[in-house]
Amino acid sequence: MLKYLYKFAVLILLLIVGSAFLNFYKVNQYAMALEGGEKLSCSDFQKGVTKYKGACWSCPTGYENWINKSVSNPESQKHCRKPNQYIDAIYHSKPTGLLKLKCESKEVWFKNKACWTCPSDYKPARIKEEKGTAQCKPENKYTYRPALKTGDLGCPSGSWAGALSKRCYRCPKGFSRNMLTTALDHDPSDDPKACKGQVSLMEQIFKG
């Protein structure tokens, strides 16, 4: 009786060890890549964009990129600019004095038989104006802004581009790119070993 129990215990132990080995030991499996879209360049977004750190950048509406595109950081506060425009002055009062040419102060000036003021950040535009409202010009010639990120270059996250093509490819879930085959210029979606994964020997046996 003890002899049979001993053999049975040994058999159970062998089954446990064998099962653990089959689950522990990994084998490679392969799959073809899936198409994942087209590789993007800055020209695919819009005109006037800047390429920087793998992304494309453009100026806000109404602004221009006036700095050398190849050396400028588009995130800098002065990458984009737009000229500030002259605006109409604000009527203040009628002039005083014997000849009706005097206004209250330097900030309130005489023009076209009236006294005018400018809003904050503007100053009188000393130009000839025979008719219409007096003008104010900006204290600063330009307003500056950083560029806005338009989109990322290349392929979507988790995919890669063909060596000499604009097509993007990705691997099925559980697989990763097999550099040994995809480094060459061919279609990974036709390559049965473009993607590589690992499964346990147990899974391989039951799948087979």
Phi, psi and omega in degrees: 000313179297326180297317179292322178297321179296314179297321180295318179296319179296320180297315178299317180298318179297321178296319180295314180296317180297318179296318179297320180295316181296327179278330183280319186285126183258144175233152181281145169224156188231160178205157176284152178284160177253146177289136185233031177103196183241140179296131184262143172238168183299329180293345178283346182267293179191171179285156173075027180265160180246133177270125182203125176052047175073016180221170178247141184229145177220160182279151176300161180304131180092351180254155178239149175273105186253356180264150179309117186299329187283344184238350186271140171277113184295346178276354179292152186293344184241026180288322182245148180214157170219144180289138175280138186266154171292147178230166177290140175287167181257126179297133183250306184190176172279149179287158181240184179097172184299319181260007182056047180236003187258135175244172191297317185200183177295329180283343176243106190243161184270133176198133177053042175064032177207167177252138187228158173228165176244149175290173180303142179075011176231158179221162183301138175267108184279072179236160181286124179225109180275330182224166175079187184282144174296155185249152173242142177247152184291146175297322178249133184295327183231155167251136185246151177212153171285161177285163179252141179289122182270323180174169180270145177279163173080213184260159177302158180304135179089003178231174181217163181261150174297152186302318183237023180227172178258009179277145178251148181225152177220162181261153175298162180303134180091356180241156175230162184299134177265099185296337182295332181250327186275354177290338179274160182272090172209175185277108181296340180285350175253000183261114182294349179241024180292330181238143186234138176218177179227140175228162178287157178300327178298313179297320180298319181296313182287330176290322180293000000 
